[in-house]
Amino acid sequence: MASTEHVSLESENTTPNEHPSIIQRSLHAVFSPFSPSALALLPRLRRPRRYARADAIPDTQPDSEGQQPTIRDYHAINLPPQVRVPKKMPTPIRVEGKVWFANERTWVSWLNIAVLLATLSLALFNASKDDIATYFAYTYALVSICVLVYGWALYQKRISMIRRRDPGHFDNLWGPVILSVVLFFAVLANFIIRGA
């Protein structure tokens, strides 16, 4: 009897939000893996967009003996209590060769696509016996030229980003999507017009 009263009282006091389903708990765990109290304990460090390690070294003046002063907290966890501040020495940051070669590989792949489209256009133009096929050959040639110009512009933009040591993203999502959509509709129009 007491157990049934306990269950009935418990069912009266609960709301649907107190006992979420396993799907709701899983979604909550995926989209908020850390509690607000744990996130509040994290330091709020905002680094500039172009950040170098030398930016974290404080500006100090050497003492009369030429030694850098010591500080107690040098943005580290397990250092001894007295650490000498290192001197800021400008060192050249070298860009590895694989970055340049990756950019060139991307340009060569765009060039490959442009040459394939130009070959398709030329074959269609030479095999055409009517005006419709000639117009589609011109369309594919125009798409090929656009791909060539786009690939070259992307190559030059990435070269300038590498030279500036830009920390931004080098990927470009819209170029391949637009090319795919244009080619899809060109081929679809070719089949529709030929079928009619």
mmCIF file of C-alpha atoms in Angstrom:
data_model
loop_
_atom_site.group_PDB
_atom_site.id
_atom_site.type_symbol
_atom_site.label_atom_id
_atom_site.label_comp_id
_atom_site.label_asym_id
_atom_site.label_seq_id
_atom_site.Cartn_x
_atom_site.Cartn_y
_atom_site.Cartn_z
ATOM 1 C CA MET A 1 0.000 0.000 0.000
ATOM 2 C CA ALA A 2 2.797 2.401 0.886
ATOM 3 C CA SER A 3 4.603 1.632 -2.340
ATOM 4 C CA THR A 4 1.534 2.438 -4.449
ATOM 5 C CA GLU A 5 1.095 5.759 -2.607
ATOM 6 C CA HIS A 6 4.771 6.567 -3.283
ATOM 7 C CA VAL A 7 4.383 5.804 -7.003
ATOM 8 C CA SER A 8 1.184 7.832 -7.308
ATOM 9 C CA LEU A 9 2.762 10.819 -5.524
ATOM 10 C CA GLU A 10 5.832 10.563 -7.734
ATOM 11 C CA SER A 11 3.748 10.457 -10.923
ATOM 12 C CA GLU A 12 1.740 13.513 -9.816
ATOM 13 C CA ASN A 13 4.844 15.629 -9.135
ATOM 14 C CA THR A 14 6.713 14.878 -12.380
ATOM 15 C CA THR A 15 6.405 16.867 -15.546
ATOM 16 C CA PRO A 16 7.357 15.720 -19.032
ATOM 17 C CA ASN A 17 10.546 17.824 -18.918
ATOM 18 C CA GLU A 18 11.827 16.268 -15.672
ATOM 19 C CA HIS A 19 12.395 12.847 -17.234
ATOM 20 C CA PRO A 20 13.432 13.440 -20.839
ATOM 21 C CA SER A 21 13.573 10.562 -23.233
ATOM 22 C CA ILE A 22 16.819 8.902 -24.211
ATOM 23 C CA ILE A 23 16.771 10.757 -27.543
ATOM 24 C CA GLN A 24 16.442 14.127 -25.798
ATOM 25 C CA ARG A 25 19.262 13.248 -23.395
ATOM 26 C CA SER A 26 21.455 12.081 -26.278
ATOM 27 C CA LEU A 27 20.835 15.251 -28.257
ATOM 28 C CA HIS A 28 21.582 17.332 -25.179
ATOM 29 C CA ALA A 29 24.843 15.431 -24.621
ATOM 30 C CA VAL A 30 25.890 15.881 -28.251
ATOM 31 C CA PHE A 31 25.103 19.571 -28.563
ATOM 32 C CA SER A 32 26.245 20.659 -25.094
ATOM 33 C CA PRO A 33 28.992 18.271 -23.946
ATOM 34 C CA PHE A 34 30.277 20.608 -21.221
ATOM 35 C CA SER A 35 28.306 22.008 -18.343
ATOM 36 C CA PRO A 36 27.984 25.791 -17.995
ATOM 37 C CA SER A 37 30.005 25.713 -14.775
ATOM 38 C CA ALA A 38 32.863 23.873 -16.521
ATOM 39 C CA LEU A 39 32.808 26.338 -19.409
ATOM 40 C CA ALA A 40 32.873 29.259 -16.964
ATOM 41 C CA LEU A 41 36.154 27.974 -15.515
ATOM 42 C CA LEU A 42 37.938 28.088 -18.880
ATOM 43 C CA PRO A 43 40.099 31.159 -19.531
ATOM 44 C CA ARG A 44 38.749 33.603 -22.059
ATOM 45 C CA LEU A 45 41.762 34.146 -24.258
ATOM 46 C CA ARG A 46 41.138 36.017 -27.467
ATOM 47 C CA ARG A 47 44.008 35.846 -29.897
ATOM 48 C CA PRO A 48 44.273 38.193 -32.833
ATOM 49 C CA ARG A 49 43.593 36.822 -36.270
ATOM 50 C CA ARG A 50 47.266 36.917 -37.201
ATOM 51 C CA TYR A 51 48.877 35.489 -34.086
ATOM 52 C CA ALA A 52 52.536 34.647 -33.601
ATOM 53 C CA ARG A 53 54.200 33.107 -30.576
ATOM 54 C CA ALA A 54 56.198 36.300 -30.073
ATOM 55 C CA ASP A 55 52.923 38.105 -29.330
ATOM 56 C CA ALA A 56 52.611 36.165 -26.063
ATOM 57 C CA ILE A 57 55.993 37.395 -24.816
ATOM 58 C CA PRO A 58 55.576 40.566 -22.761
ATOM 59 C CA ASP A 59 57.596 43.646 -23.675
ATOM 60 C CA THR A 60 60.260 44.165 -21.004
ATOM 61 C CA GLN A 61 63.439 46.162 -20.615
ATOM 62 C CA PRO A 62 66.700 44.455 -19.563
ATOM 63 C CA ASP A 63 68.195 45.493 -16.243
ATOM 64 C CA SER A 64 71.589 47.167 -15.753
ATOM 65 C CA GLU A 65 73.406 43.837 -16.212
ATOM 66 C CA GLY A 66 71.645 43.129 -19.487
ATOM 67 C CA GLN A 67 69.469 40.362 -18.014
ATOM 68 C CA GLN A 68 65.786 40.143 -18.701
ATOM 69 C CA PRO A 69 63.615 40.477 -15.587
ATOM 70 C CA THR A 70 61.937 37.488 -14.017
ATOM 71 C CA ILE A 71 58.203 37.106 -13.686
ATOM 72 C CA ARG A 72 56.050 34.802 -11.646
ATOM 73 C CA ASP A 73 53.432 33.748 -14.181
ATOM 74 C CA TYR A 74 54.488 33.418 -17.786
ATOM 75 C CA HIS A 75 51.276 31.888 -19.175
ATOM 76 C CA ALA A 76 52.424 28.435 -18.165
ATOM 77 C CA ILE A 77 51.246 25.786 -15.753
ATOM 78 C CA ASN A 78 54.223 23.909 -14.335
ATOM 79 C CA LEU A 79 57.162 26.294 -14.561
ATOM 80 C CA PRO A 80 59.349 27.277 -11.629
ATOM 81 C CA PRO A 81 58.191 30.421 -9.849
ATOM 82 C CA GLN A 82 60.961 32.622 -11.310
ATOM 83 C CA VAL A 83 61.369 32.403 -15.066
ATOM 84 C CA ARG A 84 63.380 34.772 -17.231
ATOM 85 C CA VAL A 85 61.435 36.460 -19.983
ATOM 86 C CA PRO A 86 62.872 35.426 -23.344
ATOM 87 C CA LYS A 87 64.016 38.081 -25.772
ATOM 88 C CA LYS A 88 61.817 38.826 -28.738
ATOM 89 C CA MET A 89 63.861 37.818 -31.736
ATOM 90 C CA PRO A 90 62.338 38.119 -35.169
ATOM 91 C CA THR A 91 62.739 34.800 -36.912
ATOM 92 C CA PRO A 92 61.635 34.169 -40.458
ATOM 93 C CA ILE A 93 58.686 31.848 -40.749
ATOM 94 C CA ARG A 94 59.344 29.507 -43.621
ATOM 95 C CA VAL A 95 56.479 28.227 -45.692
ATOM 96 C CA GLU A 96 56.998 24.572 -46.521
ATOM 97 C CA GLY A 97 57.230 23.458 -50.105
ATOM 98 C CA LYS A 98 54.256 21.131 -49.787
ATOM 99 C CA VAL A 99 51.979 24.159 -49.386
ATOM 100 C CA TRP A 100 53.134 25.596 -52.720
ATOM 101 C CA PHE A 101 52.930 22.199 -54.407
ATOM 102 C CA ALA A 102 49.408 21.610 -53.072
ATOM 103 C CA ASN A 103 48.336 24.916 -54.589
ATOM 104 C CA GLU A 104 49.918 23.964 -57.912
ATOM 105 C CA ARG A 105 48.252 20.540 -57.815
ATOM 106 C CA THR A 106 44.884 22.217 -57.361
ATOM 107 C CA TRP A 107 45.588 24.510 -60.321
ATOM 108 C CA VAL A 108 46.612 21.521 -62.456
ATOM 109 C CA SER A 109 43.404 19.677 -61.550
ATOM 110 C CA TRP A 110 41.292 22.706 -62.579
ATOM 111 C CA LEU A 111 43.345 22.893 -65.770
ATOM 112 C CA ASN A 112 42.661 19.199 -66.386
ATOM 113 C CA ILE A 113 38.896 19.747 -66.057
ATOM 114 C CA ALA A 114 39.057 22.738 -68.417
ATOM 115 C CA VAL A 115 40.995 20.741 -71.025
ATOM 116 C CA LEU A 116 38.521 17.845 -70.792
ATOM 117 C CA LEU A 117 35.592 20.210 -71.315
ATOM 118 C CA ALA A 118 37.391 21.883 -74.222
ATOM 119 C CA THR A 119 38.021 18.453 -75.767
ATOM 120 C CA LEU A 120 34.331 17.587 -75.408
ATOM 121 C CA SER A 121 33.413 20.912 -76.973
ATOM 122 C CA LEU A 122 35.807 20.438 -79.884
ATOM 123 C CA ALA A 123 34.600 16.879 -80.530
ATOM 124 C CA LEU A 124 30.975 18.012 -80.442
ATOM 125 C CA PHE A 125 31.763 20.917 -82.758
ATOM 126 C CA ASN A 126 33.558 18.717 -85.297
ATOM 127 C CA ALA A 127 30.858 16.036 -85.234
ATOM 128 C CA SER A 128 27.940 18.463 -85.412
ATOM 129 C CA LYS A 129 25.760 18.458 -88.469
ATOM 130 C CA ASP A 130 23.123 20.897 -87.227
ATOM 131 C CA ASP A 131 22.950 24.220 -85.409
ATOM 132 C CA ILE A 132 21.837 22.775 -82.058
ATOM 133 C CA ALA A 133 24.993 20.698 -81.651
ATOM 134 C CA THR A 134 27.097 23.703 -82.645
ATOM 135 C CA TYR A 135 25.406 25.834 -79.976
ATOM 136 C CA PHE A 136 26.079 23.174 -77.356
ATOM 137 C CA ALA A 137 29.704 23.009 -78.498
ATOM 138 C CA TYR A 138 29.946 26.766 -77.948
ATOM 139 C CA THR A 139 28.294 26.363 -74.541
ATOM 140 C CA TYR A 140 30.797 23.721 -73.443
ATOM 141 C CA ALA A 141 33.654 25.860 -74.776
ATOM 142 C CA LEU A 142 32.378 28.817 -72.739
ATOM 143 C CA VAL A 143 32.129 26.650 -69.604
ATOM 144 C CA SER A 144 35.670 25.416 -70.268
ATOM 145 C CA ILE A 145 36.994 28.974 -70.514
ATOM 146 C CA CYS A 146 35.132 29.934 -67.317
ATOM 147 C CA VAL A 147 36.668 26.955 -65.487
ATOM 148 C CA LEU A 148 40.117 27.959 -66.742
ATOM 149 C CA VAL A 149 39.692 31.564 -65.570
ATOM 150 C CA TYR A 150 38.240 30.452 -62.222
ATOM 151 C CA GLY A 151 41.101 28.006 -61.602
ATOM 152 C CA TRP A 152 43.708 30.652 -62.448
ATOM 153 C CA ALA A 153 42.044 33.265 -60.198
ATOM 154 C CA LEU A 154 41.838 30.753 -57.342
ATOM 155 C CA TYR A 155 45.507 29.828 -57.848
ATOM 156 C CA GLN A 156 46.591 33.483 -57.737
ATOM 157 C CA LYS A 157 44.424 34.215 -54.681
ATOM 158 C CA ARG A 158 45.932 31.289 -52.790
ATOM 159 C CA ILE A 159 49.469 32.323 -53.768
ATOM 160 C CA SER A 160 48.860 35.767 -52.281
ATOM 161 C CA MET A 161 47.357 34.176 -49.139
ATOM 162 C CA ILE A 162 50.425 31.937 -48.753
ATOM 163 C CA ARG A 163 52.797 34.885 -49.190
ATOM 164 C CA ARG A 164 50.897 36.907 -46.580
ATOM 165 C CA ARG A 165 50.843 33.852 -44.286
ATOM 166 C CA ASP A 166 47.132 34.348 -43.994
ATOM 167 C CA PRO A 167 45.610 32.088 -41.310
ATOM 168 C CA GLY A 168 42.268 32.005 -43.123
ATOM 169 C CA HIS A 169 40.706 29.077 -44.906
ATOM 170 C CA PHE A 170 42.046 28.080 -48.290
ATOM 171 C CA ASP A 171 39.058 25.986 -49.278
ATOM 172 C CA ASN A 172 36.437 27.223 -51.688
ATOM 173 C CA LEU A 173 33.144 25.384 -51.675
ATOM 174 C CA TRP A 174 31.156 27.304 -54.263
ATOM 175 C CA GLY A 175 33.346 26.816 -57.342
ATOM 176 C CA PRO A 176 32.937 23.037 -57.686
ATOM 177 C CA VAL A 177 29.236 23.236 -56.808
ATOM 178 C CA ILE A 178 28.541 25.895 -59.440
ATOM 179 C CA LEU A 179 30.569 23.979 -62.039
ATOM 180 C CA SER A 180 28.655 20.771 -61.288
ATOM 181 C CA VAL A 181 25.271 22.507 -61.521
ATOM 182 C CA VAL A 182 26.156 24.250 -64.811
ATOM 183 C CA LEU A 183 27.444 21.024 -66.361
ATOM 184 C CA PHE A 184 24.420 19.071 -65.129
ATOM 185 C CA PHE A 185 21.981 21.507 -66.705
ATOM 186 C CA ALA A 186 24.017 21.728 -69.928
ATOM 187 C CA VAL A 187 24.017 17.948 -70.358
ATOM 188 C CA LEU A 188 20.343 17.732 -69.316
ATOM 189 C CA ALA A 189 19.386 20.407 -71.846
ATOM 190 C CA ASN A 190 21.383 18.549 -74.483
ATOM 191 C CA PHE A 191 19.449 15.325 -73.841
ATOM 192 C CA ILE A 192 16.070 17.082 -73.651
ATOM 193 C CA ILE A 193 16.572 18.998 -76.883
ATOM 194 C CA ARG A 194 17.986 15.956 -78.666
ATOM 195 C CA GLY A 195 15.102 13.790 -77.455
ATOM 196 C CA ALA A 196 12.470 16.252 -78.643
#
